[in-house]
Coordinates of C-alpha atoms in Angstrom, one line a residue:
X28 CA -5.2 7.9 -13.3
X29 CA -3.1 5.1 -14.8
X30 CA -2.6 4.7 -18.0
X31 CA -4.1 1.8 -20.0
X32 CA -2.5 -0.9 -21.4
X33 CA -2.7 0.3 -25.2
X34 CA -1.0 3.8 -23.6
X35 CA -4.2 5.7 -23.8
X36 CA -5.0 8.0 -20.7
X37 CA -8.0 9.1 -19.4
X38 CA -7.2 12.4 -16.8
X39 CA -8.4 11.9 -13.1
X40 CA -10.8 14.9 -14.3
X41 CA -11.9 13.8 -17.5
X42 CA -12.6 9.9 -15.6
X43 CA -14.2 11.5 -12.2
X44 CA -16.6 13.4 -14.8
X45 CA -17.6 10.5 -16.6
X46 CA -17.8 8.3 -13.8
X47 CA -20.2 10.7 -12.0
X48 CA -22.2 11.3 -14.9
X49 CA -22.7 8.0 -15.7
X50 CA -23.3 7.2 -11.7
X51 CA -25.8 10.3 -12.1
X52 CA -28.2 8.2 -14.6
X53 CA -27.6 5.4 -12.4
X54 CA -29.6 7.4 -9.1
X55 CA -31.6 8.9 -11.5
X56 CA -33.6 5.2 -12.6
X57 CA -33.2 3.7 -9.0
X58 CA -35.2 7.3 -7.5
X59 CA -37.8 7.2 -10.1
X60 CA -38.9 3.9 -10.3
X61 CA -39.1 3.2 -6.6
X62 CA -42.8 2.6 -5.8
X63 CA -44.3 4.0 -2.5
X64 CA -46.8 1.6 -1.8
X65 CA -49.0 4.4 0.1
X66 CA -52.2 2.9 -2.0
X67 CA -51.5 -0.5 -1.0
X68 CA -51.7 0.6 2.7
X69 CA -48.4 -0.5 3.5
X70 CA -46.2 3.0 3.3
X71 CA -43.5 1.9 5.3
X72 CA -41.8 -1.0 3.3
X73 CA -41.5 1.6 0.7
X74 CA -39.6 4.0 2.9
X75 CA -37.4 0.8 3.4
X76 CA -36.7 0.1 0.7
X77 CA -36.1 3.7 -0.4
X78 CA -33.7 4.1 2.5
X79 CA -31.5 0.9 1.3
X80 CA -31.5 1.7 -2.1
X81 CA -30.4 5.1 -2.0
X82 CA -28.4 5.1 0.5
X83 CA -25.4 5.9 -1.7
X84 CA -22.6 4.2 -2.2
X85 CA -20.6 4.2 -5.7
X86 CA -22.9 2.0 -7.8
X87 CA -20.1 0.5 -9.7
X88 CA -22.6 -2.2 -10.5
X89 CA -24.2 0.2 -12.6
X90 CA -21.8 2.6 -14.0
X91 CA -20.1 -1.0 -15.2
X92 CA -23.3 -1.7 -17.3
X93 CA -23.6 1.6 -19.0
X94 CA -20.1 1.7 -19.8
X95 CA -20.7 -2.1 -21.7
X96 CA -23.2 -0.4 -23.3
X97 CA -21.3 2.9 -24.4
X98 CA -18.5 0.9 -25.3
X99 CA -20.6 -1.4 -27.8
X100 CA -23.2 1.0 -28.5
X101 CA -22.0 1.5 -32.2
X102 CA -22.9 -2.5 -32.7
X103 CA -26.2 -2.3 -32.0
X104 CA -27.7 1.2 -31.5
X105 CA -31.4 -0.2 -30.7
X106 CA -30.2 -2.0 -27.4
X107 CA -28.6 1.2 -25.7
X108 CA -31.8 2.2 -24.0
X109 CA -32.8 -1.3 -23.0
X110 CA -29.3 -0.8 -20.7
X111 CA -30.3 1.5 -17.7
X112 CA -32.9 -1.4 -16.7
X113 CA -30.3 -3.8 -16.7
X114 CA -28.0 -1.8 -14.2
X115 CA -30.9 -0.4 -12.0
X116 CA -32.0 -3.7 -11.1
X117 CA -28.4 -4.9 -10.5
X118 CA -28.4 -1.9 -8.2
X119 CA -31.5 -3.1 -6.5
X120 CA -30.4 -6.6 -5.8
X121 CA -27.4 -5.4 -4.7
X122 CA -29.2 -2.9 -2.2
X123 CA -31.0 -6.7 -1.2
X124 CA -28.4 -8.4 -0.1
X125 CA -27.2 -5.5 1.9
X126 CA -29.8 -5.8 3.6
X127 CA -29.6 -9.7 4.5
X128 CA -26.0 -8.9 4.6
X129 CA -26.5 -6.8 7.6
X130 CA -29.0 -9.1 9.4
X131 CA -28.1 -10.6 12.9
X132 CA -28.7 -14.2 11.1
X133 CA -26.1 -13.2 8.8
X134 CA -23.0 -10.3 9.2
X135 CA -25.0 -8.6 12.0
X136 CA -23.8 -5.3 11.2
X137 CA -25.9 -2.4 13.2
X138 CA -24.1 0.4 10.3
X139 CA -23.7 0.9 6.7
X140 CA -22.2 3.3 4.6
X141 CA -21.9 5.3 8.2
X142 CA -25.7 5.0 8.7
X143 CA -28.2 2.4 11.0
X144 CA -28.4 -0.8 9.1
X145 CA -32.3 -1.2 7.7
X146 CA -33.2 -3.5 9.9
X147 CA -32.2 -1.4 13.0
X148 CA -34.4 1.4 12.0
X149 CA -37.4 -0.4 10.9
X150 CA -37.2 -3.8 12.5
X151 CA -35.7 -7.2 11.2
X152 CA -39.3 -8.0 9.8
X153 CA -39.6 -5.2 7.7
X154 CA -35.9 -5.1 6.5
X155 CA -36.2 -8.8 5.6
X156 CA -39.5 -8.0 3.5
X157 CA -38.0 -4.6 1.9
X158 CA -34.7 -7.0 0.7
X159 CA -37.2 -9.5 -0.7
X160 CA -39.4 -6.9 -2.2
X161 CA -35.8 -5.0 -3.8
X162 CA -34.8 -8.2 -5.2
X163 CA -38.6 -8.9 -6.7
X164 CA -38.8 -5.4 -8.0
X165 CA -35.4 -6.0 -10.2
X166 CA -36.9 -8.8 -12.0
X167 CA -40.5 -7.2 -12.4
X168 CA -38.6 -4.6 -14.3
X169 CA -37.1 -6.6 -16.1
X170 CA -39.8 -9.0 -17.3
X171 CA -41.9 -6.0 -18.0
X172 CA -39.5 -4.0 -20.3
X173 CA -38.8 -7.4 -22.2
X174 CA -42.1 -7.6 -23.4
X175 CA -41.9 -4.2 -24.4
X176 CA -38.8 -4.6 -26.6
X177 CA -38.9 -4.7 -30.6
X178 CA -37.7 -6.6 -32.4
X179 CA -38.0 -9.7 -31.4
X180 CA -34.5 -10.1 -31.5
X181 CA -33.6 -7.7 -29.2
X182 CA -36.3 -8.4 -27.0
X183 CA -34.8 -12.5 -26.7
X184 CA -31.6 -11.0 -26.1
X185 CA -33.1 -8.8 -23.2
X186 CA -34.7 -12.1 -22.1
X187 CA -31.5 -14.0 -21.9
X188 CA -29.6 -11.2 -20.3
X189 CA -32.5 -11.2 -17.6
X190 CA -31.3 -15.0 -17.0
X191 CA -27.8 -14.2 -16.2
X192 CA -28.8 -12.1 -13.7
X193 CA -30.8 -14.4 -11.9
X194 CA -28.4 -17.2 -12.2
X195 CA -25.6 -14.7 -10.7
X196 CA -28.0 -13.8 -8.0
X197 CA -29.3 -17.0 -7.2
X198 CA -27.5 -20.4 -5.8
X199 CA -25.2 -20.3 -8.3
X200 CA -24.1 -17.2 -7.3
X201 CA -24.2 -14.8 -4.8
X202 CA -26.6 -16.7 -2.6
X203 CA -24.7 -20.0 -2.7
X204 CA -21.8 -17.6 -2.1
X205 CA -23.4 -16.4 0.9
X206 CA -24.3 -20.1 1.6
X207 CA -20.8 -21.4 2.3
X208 CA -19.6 -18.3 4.0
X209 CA -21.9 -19.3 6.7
X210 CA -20.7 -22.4 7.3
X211 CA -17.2 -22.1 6.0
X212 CA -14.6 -23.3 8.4
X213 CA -11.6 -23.5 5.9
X214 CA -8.2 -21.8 5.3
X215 CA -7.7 -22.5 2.0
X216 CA -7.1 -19.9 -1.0
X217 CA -8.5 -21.7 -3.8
X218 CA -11.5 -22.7 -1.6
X219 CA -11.9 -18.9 -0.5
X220 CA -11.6 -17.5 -3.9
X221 CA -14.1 -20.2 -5.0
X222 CA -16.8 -18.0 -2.5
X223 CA -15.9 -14.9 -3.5
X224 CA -16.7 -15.6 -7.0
X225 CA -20.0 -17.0 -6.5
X226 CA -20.6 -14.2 -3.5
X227 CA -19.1 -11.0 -4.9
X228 CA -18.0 -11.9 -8.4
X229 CA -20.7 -13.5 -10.2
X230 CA -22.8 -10.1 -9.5
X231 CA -20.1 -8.0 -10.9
X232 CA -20.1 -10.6 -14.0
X233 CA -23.8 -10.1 -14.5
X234 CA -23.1 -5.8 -14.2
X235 CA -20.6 -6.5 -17.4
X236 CA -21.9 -9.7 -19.2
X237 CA -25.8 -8.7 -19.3
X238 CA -25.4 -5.5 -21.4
X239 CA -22.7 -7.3 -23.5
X240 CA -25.4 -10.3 -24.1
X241 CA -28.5 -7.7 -24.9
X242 CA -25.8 -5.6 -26.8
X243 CA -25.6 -8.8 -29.1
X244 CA -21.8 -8.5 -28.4
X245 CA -19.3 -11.1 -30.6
X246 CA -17.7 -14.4 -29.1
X247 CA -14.5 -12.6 -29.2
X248 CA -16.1 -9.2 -27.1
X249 CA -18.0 -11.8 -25.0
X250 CA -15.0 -13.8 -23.7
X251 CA -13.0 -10.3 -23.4
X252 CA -15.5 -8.6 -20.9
X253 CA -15.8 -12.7 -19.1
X254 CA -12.1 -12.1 -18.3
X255 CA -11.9 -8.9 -17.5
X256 CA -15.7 -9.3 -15.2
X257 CA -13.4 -11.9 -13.4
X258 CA -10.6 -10.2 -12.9
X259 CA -12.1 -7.2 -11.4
X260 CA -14.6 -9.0 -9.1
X261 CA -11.6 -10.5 -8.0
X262 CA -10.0 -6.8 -7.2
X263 CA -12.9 -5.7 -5.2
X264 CA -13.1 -8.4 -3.0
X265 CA -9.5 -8.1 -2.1
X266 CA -9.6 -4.7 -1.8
X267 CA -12.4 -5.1 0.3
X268 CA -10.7 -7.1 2.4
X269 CA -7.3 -4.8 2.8
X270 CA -9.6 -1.4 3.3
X271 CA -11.2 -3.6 6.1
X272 CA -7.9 -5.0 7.9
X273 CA -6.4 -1.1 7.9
X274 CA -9.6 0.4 9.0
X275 CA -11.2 0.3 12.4
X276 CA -13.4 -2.4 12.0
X277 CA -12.0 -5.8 12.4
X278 CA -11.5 -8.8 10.5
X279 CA -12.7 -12.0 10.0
X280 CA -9.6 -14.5 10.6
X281 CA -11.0 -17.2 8.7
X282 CA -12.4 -15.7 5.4
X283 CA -10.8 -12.4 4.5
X284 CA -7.8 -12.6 2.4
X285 CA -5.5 -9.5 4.3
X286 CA -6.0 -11.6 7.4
X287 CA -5.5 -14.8 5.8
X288 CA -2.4 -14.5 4.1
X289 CA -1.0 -10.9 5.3
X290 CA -1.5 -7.6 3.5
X291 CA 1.1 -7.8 1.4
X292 CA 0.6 -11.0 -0.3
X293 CA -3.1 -9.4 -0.5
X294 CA -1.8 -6.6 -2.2
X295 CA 0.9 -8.8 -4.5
X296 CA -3.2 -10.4 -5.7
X297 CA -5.1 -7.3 -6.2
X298 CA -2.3 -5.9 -8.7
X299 CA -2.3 -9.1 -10.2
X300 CA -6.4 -9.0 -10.5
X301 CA -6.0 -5.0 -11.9
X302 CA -3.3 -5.7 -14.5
X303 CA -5.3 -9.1 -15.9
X304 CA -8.6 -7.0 -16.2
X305 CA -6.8 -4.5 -17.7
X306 CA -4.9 -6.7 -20.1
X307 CA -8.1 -8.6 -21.2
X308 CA -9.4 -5.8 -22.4
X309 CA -7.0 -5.4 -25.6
X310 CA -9.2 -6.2 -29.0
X311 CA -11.1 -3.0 -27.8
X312 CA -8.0 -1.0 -28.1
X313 CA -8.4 2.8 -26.9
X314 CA -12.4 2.5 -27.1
X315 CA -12.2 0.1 -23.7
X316 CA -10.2 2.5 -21.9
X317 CA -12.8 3.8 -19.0
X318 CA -13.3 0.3 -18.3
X319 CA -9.7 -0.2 -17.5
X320 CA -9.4 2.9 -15.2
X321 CA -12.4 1.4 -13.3
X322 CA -10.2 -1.6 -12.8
X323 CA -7.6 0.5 -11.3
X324 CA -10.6 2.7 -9.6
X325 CA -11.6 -0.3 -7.8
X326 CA -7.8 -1.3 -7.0
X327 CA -7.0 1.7 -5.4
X328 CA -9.7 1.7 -2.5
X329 CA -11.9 4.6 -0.9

């Protein structure tokens, strides 16, 4: 792995271990707290929803909040548990909007992850009510463990952390992300990077900013995790776009950034995205170095 901009170095084996063990707790939540609804008499949205929500995938969303929390768990001990809740309901409304993503109204993609899209094994009406029930189950988790939470410090914290969430889900964020890429027409790159941080960015912010906000992080921590949240929700959407234009499946001319402005101009952004999230990151000194290798993690693709 690449070293950090302090010098530090994490080894690809000591990273890969702590990545997966951290993604490990991460599977762990989403698996045990997925209801079944057999006693409600309606079995199969559950099996929806399982099959969306574990259906893999990296859960940087996750493994982003529990490194926030690792890396300012020494300011405020009490919060760390409060953490996993925070990034398994991220993961959850991320596993919704997969599954909107992949509806014919939207993307219309029949695959993901190399499996049948939800809807295409258990029927646009059921895949519609399993996103809808995902994204409800994020916040019931939420509300719930907030009332649980002493003191009543902590607990407000919680609360307001909750809030970002929703506001990064909702039409201030990925939603009205989602809103203009339907009925985007336009070619220009301030306009496109406008979507892509309400539609892929402001969820990443949330996965960064929500455990630094229950964490009770400083203005100074705050606006250093803000930057570097941008920077690499930035990263991933452009190497999104590149791992799209050199695979198999097409492009779309009008709102991906490889086809846009060519690959290599693509590529001159992503570096440019990596090196500012891993720049903003310097008040932490060594401590913040796994969240700069998943910068470059996330810049150098599948």
């Amino acid at each position: 792995m690449t070293a950090g901009a302090d010098g530090a170095r994490l080894s690809g084996h000591s990273f890969n271990g702590r990545y997966e063990a951290l993604k490990g707790e991460v599977d762990a939540y989403l698996s045990g707290n997925l209801p079944s609804f057999e006693a409600e008499g309606h079995k199969l949205l559950g099996e929806a929803m399982r099959y969306s929500a574990l259906a893999g995938g990296k859960r940087i969303r996750g493994v982003l909040a529990l490194a926030v929390r690792d890396l300012l768990a020494e300011d405020c001990l009490a919060a760390r548990g409060a953490i996993i809740h925070i990034a398994g309901a991220i993961e959850y409304i991320h596993a919704y909007s997969l599954i909107h993503d992949d509806m014919p109204c939207m993307d219309d993609d029949d695959f993901r992850r190399g499996k049948p899209s939800c809807h295409k094994v258990y029927g646009e009406g059921m895949a519609m009510l399993a996103g809808d029930a995902l994204l409800n189950l994020a916040f019931e988790i939420l509300l719930d463990k907030a009332c649980e939470l002493a003191p009543q410090a902590l607990s407000a914290r919680f609360v307001s952390a909750s809030a970002l969430i929703a506001r990064a889900a909702g039409a201030c964020g990925m939603a009205g992300g989602q809103a203009i890429d339907l009925g985007a027409t336009f070619t220009d790159e301030a306009r496109l990077d406008h979507m892509h941080r309400l539609k892929t960015g402001r969820l990443f912010g949330a996965a960064v900013l929500a455990p630094a906000v229950c964490m009770g992080a400083g203005e100074d921590e705050y606006s250093a995790l803000r930057s570097y949240s941008e920077a690499i929700g930035q990263a991933f959407q452009v190497r999104d776009d590149l791992s799209d234009a050199e695979g198999e499946e097409g492009t779309d001319d009008r709102l991906n950034y490889a086809a846009m402005f060519g690959a290599d101009r693509a590529r001159e952004k992503l570096a440019a995205a990596c090196d500012e999230a891993v720049g903003s990151l310097g008040r932490f000194s060594g401590r913040a170095d796994f969240l700069r290798q998943i910068a470059h993690f996330i810049a150098e693709g599948p």
